[in-house]
PDB file of C-alpha atoms and ligand atoms in Angstrom:
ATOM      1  CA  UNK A   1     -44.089 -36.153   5.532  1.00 58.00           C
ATOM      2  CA  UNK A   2     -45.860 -33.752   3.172  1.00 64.00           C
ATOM      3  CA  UNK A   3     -44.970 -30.856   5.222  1.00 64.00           C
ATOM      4  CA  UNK A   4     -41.276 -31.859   5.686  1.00 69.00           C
ATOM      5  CA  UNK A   5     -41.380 -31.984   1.320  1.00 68.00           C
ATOM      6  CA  UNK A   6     -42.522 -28.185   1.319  1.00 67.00           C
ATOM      7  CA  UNK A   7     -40.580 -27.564   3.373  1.00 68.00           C
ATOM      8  CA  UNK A   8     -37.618 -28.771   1.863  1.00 69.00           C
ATOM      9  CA  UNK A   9     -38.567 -27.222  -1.443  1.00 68.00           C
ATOM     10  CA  UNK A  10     -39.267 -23.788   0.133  1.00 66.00           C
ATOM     11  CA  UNK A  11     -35.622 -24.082   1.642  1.00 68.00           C
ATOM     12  CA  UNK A  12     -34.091 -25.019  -1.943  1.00 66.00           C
ATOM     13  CA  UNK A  13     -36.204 -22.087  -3.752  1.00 64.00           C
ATOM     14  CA  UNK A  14     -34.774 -19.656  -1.324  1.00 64.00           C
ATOM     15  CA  UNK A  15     -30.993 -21.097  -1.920  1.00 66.00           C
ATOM     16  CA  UNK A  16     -31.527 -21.040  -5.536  1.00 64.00           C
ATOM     17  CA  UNK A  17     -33.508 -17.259  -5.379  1.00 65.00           C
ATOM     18  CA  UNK A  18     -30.392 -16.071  -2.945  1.00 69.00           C
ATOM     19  CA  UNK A  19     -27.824 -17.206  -5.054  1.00 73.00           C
ATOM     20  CA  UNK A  20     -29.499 -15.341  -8.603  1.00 81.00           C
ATOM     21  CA  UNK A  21     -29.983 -12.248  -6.119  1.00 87.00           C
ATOM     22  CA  UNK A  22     -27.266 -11.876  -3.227  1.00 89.00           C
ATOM     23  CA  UNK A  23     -27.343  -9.195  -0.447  1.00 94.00           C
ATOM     24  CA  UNK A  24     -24.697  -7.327   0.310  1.00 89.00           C
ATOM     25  CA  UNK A  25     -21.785  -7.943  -2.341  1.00 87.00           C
ATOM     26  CA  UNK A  26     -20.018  -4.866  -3.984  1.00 85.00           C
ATOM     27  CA  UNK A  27     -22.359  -4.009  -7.629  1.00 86.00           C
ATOM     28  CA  UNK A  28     -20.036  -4.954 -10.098  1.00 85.00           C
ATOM     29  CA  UNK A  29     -18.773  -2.864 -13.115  1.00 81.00           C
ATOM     30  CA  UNK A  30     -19.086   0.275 -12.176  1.00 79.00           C
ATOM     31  CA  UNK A  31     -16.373   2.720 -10.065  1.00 78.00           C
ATOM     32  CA  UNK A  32     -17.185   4.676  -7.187  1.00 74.00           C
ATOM     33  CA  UNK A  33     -15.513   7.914  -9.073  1.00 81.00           C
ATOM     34  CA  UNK A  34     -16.791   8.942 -13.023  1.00 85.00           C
ATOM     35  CA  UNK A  35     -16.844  12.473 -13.746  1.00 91.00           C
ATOM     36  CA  UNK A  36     -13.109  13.505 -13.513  1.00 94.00           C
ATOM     37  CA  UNK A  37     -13.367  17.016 -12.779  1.00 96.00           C
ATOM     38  CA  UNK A  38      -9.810  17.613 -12.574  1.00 97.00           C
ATOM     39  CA  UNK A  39      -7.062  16.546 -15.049  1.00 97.00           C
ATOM     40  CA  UNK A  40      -3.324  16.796 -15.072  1.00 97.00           C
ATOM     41  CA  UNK A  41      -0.965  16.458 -18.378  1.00 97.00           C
ATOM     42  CA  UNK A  42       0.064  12.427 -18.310  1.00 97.00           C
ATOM     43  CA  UNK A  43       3.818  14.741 -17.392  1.00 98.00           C
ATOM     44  CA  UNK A  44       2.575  16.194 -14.851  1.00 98.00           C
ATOM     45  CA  UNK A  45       0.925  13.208 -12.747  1.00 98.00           C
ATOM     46  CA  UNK A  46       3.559  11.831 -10.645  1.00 98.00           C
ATOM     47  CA  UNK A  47       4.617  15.561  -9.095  1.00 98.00           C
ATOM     48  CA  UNK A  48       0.785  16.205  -8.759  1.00 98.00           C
ATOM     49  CA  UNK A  49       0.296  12.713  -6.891  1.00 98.00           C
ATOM     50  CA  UNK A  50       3.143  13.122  -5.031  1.00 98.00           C
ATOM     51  CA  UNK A  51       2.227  16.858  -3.816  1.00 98.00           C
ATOM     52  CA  UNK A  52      -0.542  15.788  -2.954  1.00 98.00           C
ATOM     53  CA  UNK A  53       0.331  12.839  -1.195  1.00 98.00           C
ATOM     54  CA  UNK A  54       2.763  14.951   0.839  1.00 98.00           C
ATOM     55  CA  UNK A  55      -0.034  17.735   1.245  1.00 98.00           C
ATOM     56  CA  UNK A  56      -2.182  15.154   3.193  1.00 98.00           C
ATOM     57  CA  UNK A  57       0.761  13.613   5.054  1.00 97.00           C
ATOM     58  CA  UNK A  58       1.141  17.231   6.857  1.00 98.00           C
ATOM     59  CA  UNK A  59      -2.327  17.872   7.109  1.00 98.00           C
ATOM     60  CA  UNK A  60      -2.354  14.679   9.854  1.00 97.00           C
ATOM     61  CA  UNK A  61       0.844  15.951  11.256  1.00 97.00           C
ATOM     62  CA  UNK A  62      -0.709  19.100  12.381  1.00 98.00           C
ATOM     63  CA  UNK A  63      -3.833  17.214  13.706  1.00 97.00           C
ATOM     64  CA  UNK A  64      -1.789  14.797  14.993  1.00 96.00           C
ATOM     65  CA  UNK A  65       0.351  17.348  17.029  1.00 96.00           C
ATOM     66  CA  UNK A  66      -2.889  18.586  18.602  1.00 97.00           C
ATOM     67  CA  UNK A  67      -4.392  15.427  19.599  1.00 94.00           C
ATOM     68  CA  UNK A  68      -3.228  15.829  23.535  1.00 95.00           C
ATOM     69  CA  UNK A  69      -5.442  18.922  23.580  1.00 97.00           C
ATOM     70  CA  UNK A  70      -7.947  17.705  21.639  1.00 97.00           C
ATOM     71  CA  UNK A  71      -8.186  15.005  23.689  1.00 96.00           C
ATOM     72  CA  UNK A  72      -8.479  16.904  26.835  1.00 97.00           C
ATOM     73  CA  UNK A  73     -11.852  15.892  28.562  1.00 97.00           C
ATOM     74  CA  UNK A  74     -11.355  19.357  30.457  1.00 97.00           C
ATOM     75  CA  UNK A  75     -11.023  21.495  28.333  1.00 97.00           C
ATOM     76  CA  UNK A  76     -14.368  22.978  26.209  1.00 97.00           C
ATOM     77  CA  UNK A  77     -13.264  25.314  23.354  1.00 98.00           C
ATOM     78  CA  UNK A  78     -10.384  23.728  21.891  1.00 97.00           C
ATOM     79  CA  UNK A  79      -9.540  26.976  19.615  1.00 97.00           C
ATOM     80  CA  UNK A  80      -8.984  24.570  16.830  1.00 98.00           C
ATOM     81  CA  UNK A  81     -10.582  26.075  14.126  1.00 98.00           C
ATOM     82  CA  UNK A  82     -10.493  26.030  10.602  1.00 98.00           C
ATOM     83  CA  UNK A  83      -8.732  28.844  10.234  1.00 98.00           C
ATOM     84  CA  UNK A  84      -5.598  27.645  12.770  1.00 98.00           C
ATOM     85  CA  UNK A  85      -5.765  24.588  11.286  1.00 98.00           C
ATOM     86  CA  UNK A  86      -5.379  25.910   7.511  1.00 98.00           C
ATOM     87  CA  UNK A  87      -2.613  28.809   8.334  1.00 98.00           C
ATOM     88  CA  UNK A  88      -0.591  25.795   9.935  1.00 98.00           C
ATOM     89  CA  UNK A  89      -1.286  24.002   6.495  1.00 98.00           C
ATOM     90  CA  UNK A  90      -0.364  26.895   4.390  1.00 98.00           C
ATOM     91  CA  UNK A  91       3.025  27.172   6.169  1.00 98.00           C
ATOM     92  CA  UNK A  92       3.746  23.406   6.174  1.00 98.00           C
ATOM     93  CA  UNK A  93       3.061  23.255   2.361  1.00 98.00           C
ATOM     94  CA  UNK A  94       4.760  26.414   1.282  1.00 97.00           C
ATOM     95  CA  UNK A  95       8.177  24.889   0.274  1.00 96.00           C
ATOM     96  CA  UNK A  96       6.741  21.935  -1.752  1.00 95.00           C
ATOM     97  CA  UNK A  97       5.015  24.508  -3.743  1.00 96.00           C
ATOM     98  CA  UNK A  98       7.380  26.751  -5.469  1.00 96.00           C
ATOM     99  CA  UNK A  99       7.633  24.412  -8.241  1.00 97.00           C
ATOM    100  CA  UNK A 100       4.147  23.499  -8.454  1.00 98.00           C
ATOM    101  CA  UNK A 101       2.436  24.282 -12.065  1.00 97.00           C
ATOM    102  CA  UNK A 102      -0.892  26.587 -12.008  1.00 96.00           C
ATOM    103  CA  UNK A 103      -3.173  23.562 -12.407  1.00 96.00           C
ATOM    104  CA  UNK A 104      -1.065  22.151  -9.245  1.00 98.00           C
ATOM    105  CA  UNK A 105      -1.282  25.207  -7.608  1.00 98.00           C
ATOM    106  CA  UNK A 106      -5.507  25.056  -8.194  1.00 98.00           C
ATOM    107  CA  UNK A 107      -5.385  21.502  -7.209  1.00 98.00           C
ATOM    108  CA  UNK A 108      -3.416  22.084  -4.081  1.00 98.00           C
ATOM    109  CA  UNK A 109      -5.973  25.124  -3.036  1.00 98.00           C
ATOM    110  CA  UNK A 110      -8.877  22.886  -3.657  1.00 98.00           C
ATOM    111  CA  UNK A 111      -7.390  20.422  -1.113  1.00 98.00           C
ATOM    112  CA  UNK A 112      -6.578  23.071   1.659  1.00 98.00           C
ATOM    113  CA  UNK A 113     -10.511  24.044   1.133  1.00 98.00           C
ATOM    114  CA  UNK A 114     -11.876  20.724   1.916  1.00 98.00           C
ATOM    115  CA  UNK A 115      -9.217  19.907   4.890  1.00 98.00           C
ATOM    116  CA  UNK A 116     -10.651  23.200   6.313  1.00 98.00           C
ATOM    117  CA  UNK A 117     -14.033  22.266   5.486  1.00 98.00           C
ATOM    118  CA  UNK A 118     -14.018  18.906   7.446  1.00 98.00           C
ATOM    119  CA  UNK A 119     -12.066  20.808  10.300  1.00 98.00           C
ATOM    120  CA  UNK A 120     -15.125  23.317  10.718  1.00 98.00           C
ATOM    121  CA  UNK A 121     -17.654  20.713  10.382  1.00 98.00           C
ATOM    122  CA  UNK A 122     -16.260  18.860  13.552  1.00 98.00           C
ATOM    123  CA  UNK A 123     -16.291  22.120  16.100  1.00 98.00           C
ATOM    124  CA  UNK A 124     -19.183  21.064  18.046  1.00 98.00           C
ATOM    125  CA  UNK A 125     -17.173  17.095  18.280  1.00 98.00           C
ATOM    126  CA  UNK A 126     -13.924  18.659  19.355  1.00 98.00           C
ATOM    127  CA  UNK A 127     -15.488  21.204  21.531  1.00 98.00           C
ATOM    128  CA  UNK A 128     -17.322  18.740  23.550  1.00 97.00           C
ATOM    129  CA  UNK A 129     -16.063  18.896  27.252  1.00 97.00           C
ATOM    130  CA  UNK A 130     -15.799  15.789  29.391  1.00 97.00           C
ATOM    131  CA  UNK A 131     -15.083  13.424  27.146  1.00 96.00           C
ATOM    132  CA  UNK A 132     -11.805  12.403  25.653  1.00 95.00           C
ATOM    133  CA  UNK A 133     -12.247  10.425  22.764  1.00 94.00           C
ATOM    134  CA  UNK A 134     -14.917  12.129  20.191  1.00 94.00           C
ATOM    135  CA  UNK A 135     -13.947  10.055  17.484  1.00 93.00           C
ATOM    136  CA  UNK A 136     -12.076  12.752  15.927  1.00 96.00           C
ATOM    137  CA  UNK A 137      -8.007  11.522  14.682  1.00 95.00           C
ATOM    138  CA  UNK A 138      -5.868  12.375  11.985  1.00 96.00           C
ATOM    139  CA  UNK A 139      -7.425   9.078  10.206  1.00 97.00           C
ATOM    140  CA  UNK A 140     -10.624  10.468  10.138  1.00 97.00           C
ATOM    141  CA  UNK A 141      -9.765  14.221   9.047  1.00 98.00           C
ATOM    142  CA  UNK A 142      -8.753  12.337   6.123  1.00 98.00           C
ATOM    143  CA  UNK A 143     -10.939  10.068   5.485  1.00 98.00           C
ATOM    144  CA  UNK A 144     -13.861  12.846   6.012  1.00 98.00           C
ATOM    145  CA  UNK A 145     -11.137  15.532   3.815  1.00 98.00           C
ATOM    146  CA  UNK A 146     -10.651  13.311   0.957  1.00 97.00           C
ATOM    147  CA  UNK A 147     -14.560  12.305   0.135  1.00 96.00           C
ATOM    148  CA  UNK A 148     -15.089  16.300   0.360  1.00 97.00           C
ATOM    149  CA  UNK A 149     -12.357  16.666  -2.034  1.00 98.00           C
ATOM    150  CA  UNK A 150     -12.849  13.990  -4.536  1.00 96.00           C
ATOM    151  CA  UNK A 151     -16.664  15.681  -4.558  1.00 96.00           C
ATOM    152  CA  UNK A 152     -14.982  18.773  -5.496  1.00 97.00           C
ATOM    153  CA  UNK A 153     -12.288  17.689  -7.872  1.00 97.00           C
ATOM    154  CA  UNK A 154     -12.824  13.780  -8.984  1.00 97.00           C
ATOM    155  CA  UNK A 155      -9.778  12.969  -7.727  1.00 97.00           C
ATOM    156  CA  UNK A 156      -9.258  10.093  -5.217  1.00 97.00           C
ATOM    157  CA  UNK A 157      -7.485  10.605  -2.262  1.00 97.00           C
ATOM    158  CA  UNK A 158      -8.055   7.777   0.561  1.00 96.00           C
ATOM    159  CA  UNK A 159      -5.845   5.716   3.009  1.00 97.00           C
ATOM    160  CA  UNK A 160      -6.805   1.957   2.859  1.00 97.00           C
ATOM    161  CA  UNK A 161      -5.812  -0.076   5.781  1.00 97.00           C
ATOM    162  CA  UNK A 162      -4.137  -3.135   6.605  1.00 96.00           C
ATOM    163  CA  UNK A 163      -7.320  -4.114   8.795  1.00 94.00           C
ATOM    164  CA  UNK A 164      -9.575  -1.413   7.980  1.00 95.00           C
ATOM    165  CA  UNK A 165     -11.673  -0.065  10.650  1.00 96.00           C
ATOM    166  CA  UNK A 166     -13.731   1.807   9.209  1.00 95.00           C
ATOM    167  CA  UNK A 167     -15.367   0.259   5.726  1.00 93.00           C
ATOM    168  CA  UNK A 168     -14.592   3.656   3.582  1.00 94.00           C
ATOM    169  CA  UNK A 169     -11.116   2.487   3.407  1.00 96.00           C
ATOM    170  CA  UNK A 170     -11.367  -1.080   2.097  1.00 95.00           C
ATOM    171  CA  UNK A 171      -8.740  -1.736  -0.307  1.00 96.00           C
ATOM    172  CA  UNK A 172      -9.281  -2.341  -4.113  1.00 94.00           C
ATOM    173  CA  UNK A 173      -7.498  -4.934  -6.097  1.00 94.00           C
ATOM    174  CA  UNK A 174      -4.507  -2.698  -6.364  1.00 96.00           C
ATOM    175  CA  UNK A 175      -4.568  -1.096  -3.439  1.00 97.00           C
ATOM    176  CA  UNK A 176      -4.629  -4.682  -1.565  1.00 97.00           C
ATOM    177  CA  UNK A 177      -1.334  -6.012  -3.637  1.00 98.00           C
ATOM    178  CA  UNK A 178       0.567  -3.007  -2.551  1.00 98.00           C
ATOM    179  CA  UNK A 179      -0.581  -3.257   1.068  1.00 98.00           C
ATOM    180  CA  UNK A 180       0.640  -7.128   0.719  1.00 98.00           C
ATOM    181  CA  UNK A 181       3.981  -6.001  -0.761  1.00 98.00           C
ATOM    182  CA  UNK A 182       4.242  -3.498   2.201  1.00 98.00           C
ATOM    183  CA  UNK A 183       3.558  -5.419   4.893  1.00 97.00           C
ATOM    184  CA  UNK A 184       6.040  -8.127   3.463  1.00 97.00           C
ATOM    185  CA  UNK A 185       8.660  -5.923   2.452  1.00 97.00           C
ATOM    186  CA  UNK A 186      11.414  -4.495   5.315  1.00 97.00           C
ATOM    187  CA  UNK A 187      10.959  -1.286   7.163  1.00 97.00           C
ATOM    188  CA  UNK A 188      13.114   1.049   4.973  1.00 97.00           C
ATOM    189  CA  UNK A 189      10.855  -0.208   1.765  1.00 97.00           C
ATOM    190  CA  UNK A 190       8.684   3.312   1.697  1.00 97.00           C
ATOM    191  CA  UNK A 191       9.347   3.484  -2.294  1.00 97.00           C
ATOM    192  CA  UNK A 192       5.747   4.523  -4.059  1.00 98.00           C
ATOM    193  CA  UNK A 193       4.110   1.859  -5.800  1.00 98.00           C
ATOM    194  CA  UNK A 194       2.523   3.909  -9.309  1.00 98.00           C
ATOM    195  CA  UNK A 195       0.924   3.200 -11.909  1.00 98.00           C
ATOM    196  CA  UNK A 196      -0.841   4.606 -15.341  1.00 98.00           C
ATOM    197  CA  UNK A 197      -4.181   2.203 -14.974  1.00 96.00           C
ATOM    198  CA  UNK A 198      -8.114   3.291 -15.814  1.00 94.00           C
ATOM    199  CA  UNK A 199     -10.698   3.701 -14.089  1.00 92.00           C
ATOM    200  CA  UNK A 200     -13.798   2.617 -16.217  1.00 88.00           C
ATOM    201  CA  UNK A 201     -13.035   4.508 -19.270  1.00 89.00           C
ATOM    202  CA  UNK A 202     -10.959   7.469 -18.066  1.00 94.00           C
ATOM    203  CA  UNK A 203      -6.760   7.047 -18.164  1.00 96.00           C
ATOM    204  CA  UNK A 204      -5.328   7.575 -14.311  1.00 97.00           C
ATOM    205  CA  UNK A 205      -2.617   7.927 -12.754  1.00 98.00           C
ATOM    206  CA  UNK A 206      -2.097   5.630  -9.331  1.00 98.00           C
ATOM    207  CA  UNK A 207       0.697   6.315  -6.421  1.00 98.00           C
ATOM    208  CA  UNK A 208       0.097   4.695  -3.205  1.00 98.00           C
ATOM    209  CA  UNK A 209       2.628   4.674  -0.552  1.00 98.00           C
ATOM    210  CA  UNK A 210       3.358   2.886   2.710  1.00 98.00           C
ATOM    211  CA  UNK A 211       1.546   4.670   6.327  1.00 97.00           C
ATOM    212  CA  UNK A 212       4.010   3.281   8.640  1.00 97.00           C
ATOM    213  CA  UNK A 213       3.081   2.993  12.686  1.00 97.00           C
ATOM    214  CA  UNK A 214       5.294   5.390  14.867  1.00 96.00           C
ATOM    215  CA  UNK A 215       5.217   4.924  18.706  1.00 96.00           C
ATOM    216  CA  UNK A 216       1.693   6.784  19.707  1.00 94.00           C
ATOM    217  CA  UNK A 217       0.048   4.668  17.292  1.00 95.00           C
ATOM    218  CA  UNK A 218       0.600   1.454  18.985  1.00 97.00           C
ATOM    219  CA  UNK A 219      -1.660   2.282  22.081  1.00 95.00           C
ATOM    220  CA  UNK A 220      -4.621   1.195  19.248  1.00 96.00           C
ATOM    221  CA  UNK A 221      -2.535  -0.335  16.618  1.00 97.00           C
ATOM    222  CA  UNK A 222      -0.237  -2.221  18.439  1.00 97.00           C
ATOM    223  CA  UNK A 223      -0.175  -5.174  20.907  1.00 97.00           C
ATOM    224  CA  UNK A 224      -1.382  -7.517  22.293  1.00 97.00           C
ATOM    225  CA  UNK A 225      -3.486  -8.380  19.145  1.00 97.00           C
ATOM    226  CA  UNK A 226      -7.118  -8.909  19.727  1.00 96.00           C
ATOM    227  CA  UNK A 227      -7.281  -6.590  23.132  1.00 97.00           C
ATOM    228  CA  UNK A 228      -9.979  -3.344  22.844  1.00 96.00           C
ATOM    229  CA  UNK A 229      -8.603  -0.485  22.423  1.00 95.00           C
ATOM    230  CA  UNK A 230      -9.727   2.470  24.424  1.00 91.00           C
ATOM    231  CA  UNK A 231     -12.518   2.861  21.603  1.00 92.00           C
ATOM    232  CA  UNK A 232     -13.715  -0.837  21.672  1.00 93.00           C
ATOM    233  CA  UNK A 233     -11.542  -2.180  18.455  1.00 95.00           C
ATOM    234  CA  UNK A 234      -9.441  -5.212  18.528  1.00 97.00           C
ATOM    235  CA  UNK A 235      -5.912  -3.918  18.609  1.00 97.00           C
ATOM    236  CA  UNK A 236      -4.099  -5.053  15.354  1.00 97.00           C
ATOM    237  CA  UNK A 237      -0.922  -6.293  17.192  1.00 97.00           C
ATOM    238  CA  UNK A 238       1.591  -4.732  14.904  1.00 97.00           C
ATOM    239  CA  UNK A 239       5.115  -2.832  15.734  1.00 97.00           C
ATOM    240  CA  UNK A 240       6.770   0.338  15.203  1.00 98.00           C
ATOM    241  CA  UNK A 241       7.632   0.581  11.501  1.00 98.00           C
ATOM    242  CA  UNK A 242       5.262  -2.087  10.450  1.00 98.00           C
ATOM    243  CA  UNK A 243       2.241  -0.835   7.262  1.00 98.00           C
ATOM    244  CA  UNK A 244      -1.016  -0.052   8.944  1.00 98.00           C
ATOM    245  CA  UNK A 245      -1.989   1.162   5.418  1.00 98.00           C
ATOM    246  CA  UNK A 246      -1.655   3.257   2.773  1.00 98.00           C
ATOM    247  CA  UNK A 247      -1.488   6.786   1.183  1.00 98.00           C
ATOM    248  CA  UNK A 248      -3.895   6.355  -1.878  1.00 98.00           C
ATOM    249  CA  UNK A 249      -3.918   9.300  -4.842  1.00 98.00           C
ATOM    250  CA  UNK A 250      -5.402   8.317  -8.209  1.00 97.00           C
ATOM    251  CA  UNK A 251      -5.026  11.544 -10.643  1.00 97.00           C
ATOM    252  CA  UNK A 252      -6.956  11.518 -14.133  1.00 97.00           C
ATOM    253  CA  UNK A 253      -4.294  12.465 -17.127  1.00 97.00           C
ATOM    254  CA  UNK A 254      -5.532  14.694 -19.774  1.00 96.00           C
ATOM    255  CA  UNK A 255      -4.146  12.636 -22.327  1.00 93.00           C
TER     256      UNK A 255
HETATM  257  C1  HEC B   1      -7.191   6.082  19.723  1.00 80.13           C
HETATM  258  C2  HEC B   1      -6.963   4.981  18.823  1.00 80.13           C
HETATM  259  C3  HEC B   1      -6.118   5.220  17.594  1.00 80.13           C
HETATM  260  C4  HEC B   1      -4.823   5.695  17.534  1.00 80.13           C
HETATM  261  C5  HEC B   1      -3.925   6.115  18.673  1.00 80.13           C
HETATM  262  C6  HEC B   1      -4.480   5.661  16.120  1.00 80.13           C
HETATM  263  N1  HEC B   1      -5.507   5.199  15.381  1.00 80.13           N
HETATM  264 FE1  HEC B   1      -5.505   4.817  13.399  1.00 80.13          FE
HETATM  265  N2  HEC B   1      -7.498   4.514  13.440  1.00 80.13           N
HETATM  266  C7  HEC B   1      -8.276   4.498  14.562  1.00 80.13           C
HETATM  267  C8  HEC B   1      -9.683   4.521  14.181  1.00 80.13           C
HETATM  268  C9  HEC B   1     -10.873   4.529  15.116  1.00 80.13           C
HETATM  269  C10 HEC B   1      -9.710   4.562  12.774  1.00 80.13           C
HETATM  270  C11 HEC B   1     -10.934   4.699  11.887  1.00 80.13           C
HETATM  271  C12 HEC B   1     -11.145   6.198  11.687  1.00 80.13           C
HETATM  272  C13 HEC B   1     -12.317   6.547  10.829  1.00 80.13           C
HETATM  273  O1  HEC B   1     -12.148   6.610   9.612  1.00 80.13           O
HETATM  274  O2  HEC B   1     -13.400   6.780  11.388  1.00 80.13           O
HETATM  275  C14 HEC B   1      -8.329   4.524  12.348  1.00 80.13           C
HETATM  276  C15 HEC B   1      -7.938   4.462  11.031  1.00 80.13           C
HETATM  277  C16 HEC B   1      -6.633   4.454  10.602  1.00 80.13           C
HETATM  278  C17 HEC B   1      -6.214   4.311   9.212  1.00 80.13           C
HETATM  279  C18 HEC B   1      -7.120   4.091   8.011  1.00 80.13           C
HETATM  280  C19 HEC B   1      -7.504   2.668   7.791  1.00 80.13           C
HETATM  281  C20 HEC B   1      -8.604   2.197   8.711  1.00 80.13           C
HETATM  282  O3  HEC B   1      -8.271   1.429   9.622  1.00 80.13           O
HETATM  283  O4  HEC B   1      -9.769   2.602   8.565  1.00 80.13           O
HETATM  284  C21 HEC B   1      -4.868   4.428   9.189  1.00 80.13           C
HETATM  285  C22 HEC B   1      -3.968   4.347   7.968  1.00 80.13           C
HETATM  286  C23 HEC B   1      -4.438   4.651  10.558  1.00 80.13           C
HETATM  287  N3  HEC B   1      -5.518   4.651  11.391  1.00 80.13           N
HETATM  288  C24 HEC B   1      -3.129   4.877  10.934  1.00 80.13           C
HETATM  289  C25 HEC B   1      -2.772   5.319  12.192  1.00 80.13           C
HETATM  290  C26 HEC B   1      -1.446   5.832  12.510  1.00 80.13           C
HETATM  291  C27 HEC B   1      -0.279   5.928  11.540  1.00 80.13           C
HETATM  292  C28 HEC B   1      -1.488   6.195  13.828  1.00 80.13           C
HETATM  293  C29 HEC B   1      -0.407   6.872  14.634  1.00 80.13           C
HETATM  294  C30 HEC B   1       0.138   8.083  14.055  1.00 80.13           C
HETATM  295  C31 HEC B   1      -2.839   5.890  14.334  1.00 80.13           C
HETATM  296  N4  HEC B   1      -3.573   5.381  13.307  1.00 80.13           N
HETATM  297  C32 HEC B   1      -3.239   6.084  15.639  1.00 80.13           C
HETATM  298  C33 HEC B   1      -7.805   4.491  15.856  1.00 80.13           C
HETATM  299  C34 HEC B   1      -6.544   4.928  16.225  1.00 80.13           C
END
């Protein structure tokens, strides 16, 4: 009897001790970004968002476009370097930046540095012969690209999913609405959701737009929900056109 009693009060101290001190939650109050390195004139934020938004968009068109030969378990040396990779870039972004400003034009250069960065870093991955999957897709360039960036610049450049797979790209409060609205909304609905917000005590500028699943994608992404894909995640069961997430750029304004 006196042992069940301890125990029974050891149980309720730990309840009581676990609920004053939880493991695992997200720390509260703070923001994963606070020294905005780069700012753009509050006039300037949507074209710099949207450049930029664009900017990524053709960086995982090019990767994208490769992925048969980088997929190749046969092949060793890819020739997918950084440099191949960036001149593609260069050419891809050239008409979208006639019009940019100088600080767009810095901005824009900063972003081609870190795409290239994350493209070198993976050589030995996509150079790996007899294996066809090395966890290297346009997701991940991006993923990997935009925390190299936003180390270099402050700004925020990520692409939150639907059903994330991997945990970087877990939505925030805004981020999650406009995923809602998305997946809700028709097909044709690809109008940017913006917005001037904060982010602690710095003035932002928000523009997230819809990542919407074209055939290829659907041999992970699509159906029958719940089935591995050929990497060992549940398939999310979703059709061409349908959100599988979003295009994420928060910009600090100058004033
Ligand atoms: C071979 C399986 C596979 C294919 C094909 C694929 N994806 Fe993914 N996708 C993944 C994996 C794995 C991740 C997580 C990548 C990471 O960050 O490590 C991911 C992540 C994403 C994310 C970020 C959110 C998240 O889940 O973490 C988006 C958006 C996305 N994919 C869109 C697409 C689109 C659009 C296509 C087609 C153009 C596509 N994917 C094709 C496997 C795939």
């Amino acid at each position: 009897m006196k042992a069940k009693i301890a125990l029974f009060a050891g149980a309720m101290l730990w309840a009581v001790s676990a609920a004053a001190n939880p493991v695992g939650e997200r720390a509260k109050g703070g923001y994963p970004e606070y020294l905005f390195l780069e700012k753009v004139p509050r006039a300037d934020a949507r074209s710099t968002a949207e450049k930029l938004a664009k900017a990524v968009i053709a960086g995982r068109l090019i990767i994208f476009a490769y992925s048969k030969k980088l997929t190749d378990p046969e092949l060793g040396d890819k020739g997918f370097t950084g440099d191949v990779f960036e001149q593609q870039w260069r050419s891809a972004l050239e008409a979208d930046m006639l019009d940019a400003t100088a600080d767009q034009k810095r901005i824009i250069e900063k972003l081609i540095w870190a795409g290239r960065q994350v493209i070198e870093n993976n050589q030995d991955r996509l150079n790996v012969k007899g294996i066809a999957w090395k966890h290297f897709l346009p997701a991940k360039w991006e993923r990997e690209m935009g925390q190299v960036f936003t180390a270099r610049t402050g700004i925020i450049v990520k692409q939150p999913g639907r059903n994330y797979r991997s945990p970087v790209n877990v939505s925030d409060e805004m981020e999650l609405a406009t995923l809602r609205h998305f997946a809700a909304a028709p097909h044709t609905d690809n109008t940017p959701k913006t917005a001037f917000s904060t982010l602690g005590k710095q003035a932002v500028y928000r523009h997230m737009e819809p990542i919407r699943l074209v055939p290829p994608c659907l041999a992970c992404h699509g159906k029958p929900k719940g089935e591995p894909d050929m990497l060992g995640f549940e398939k999310d069961g979703l059709e061409v056109g349908d959100v599988i997430g979003l295009m994420s750029v928060t910009v600090a304004v100058s004033d």
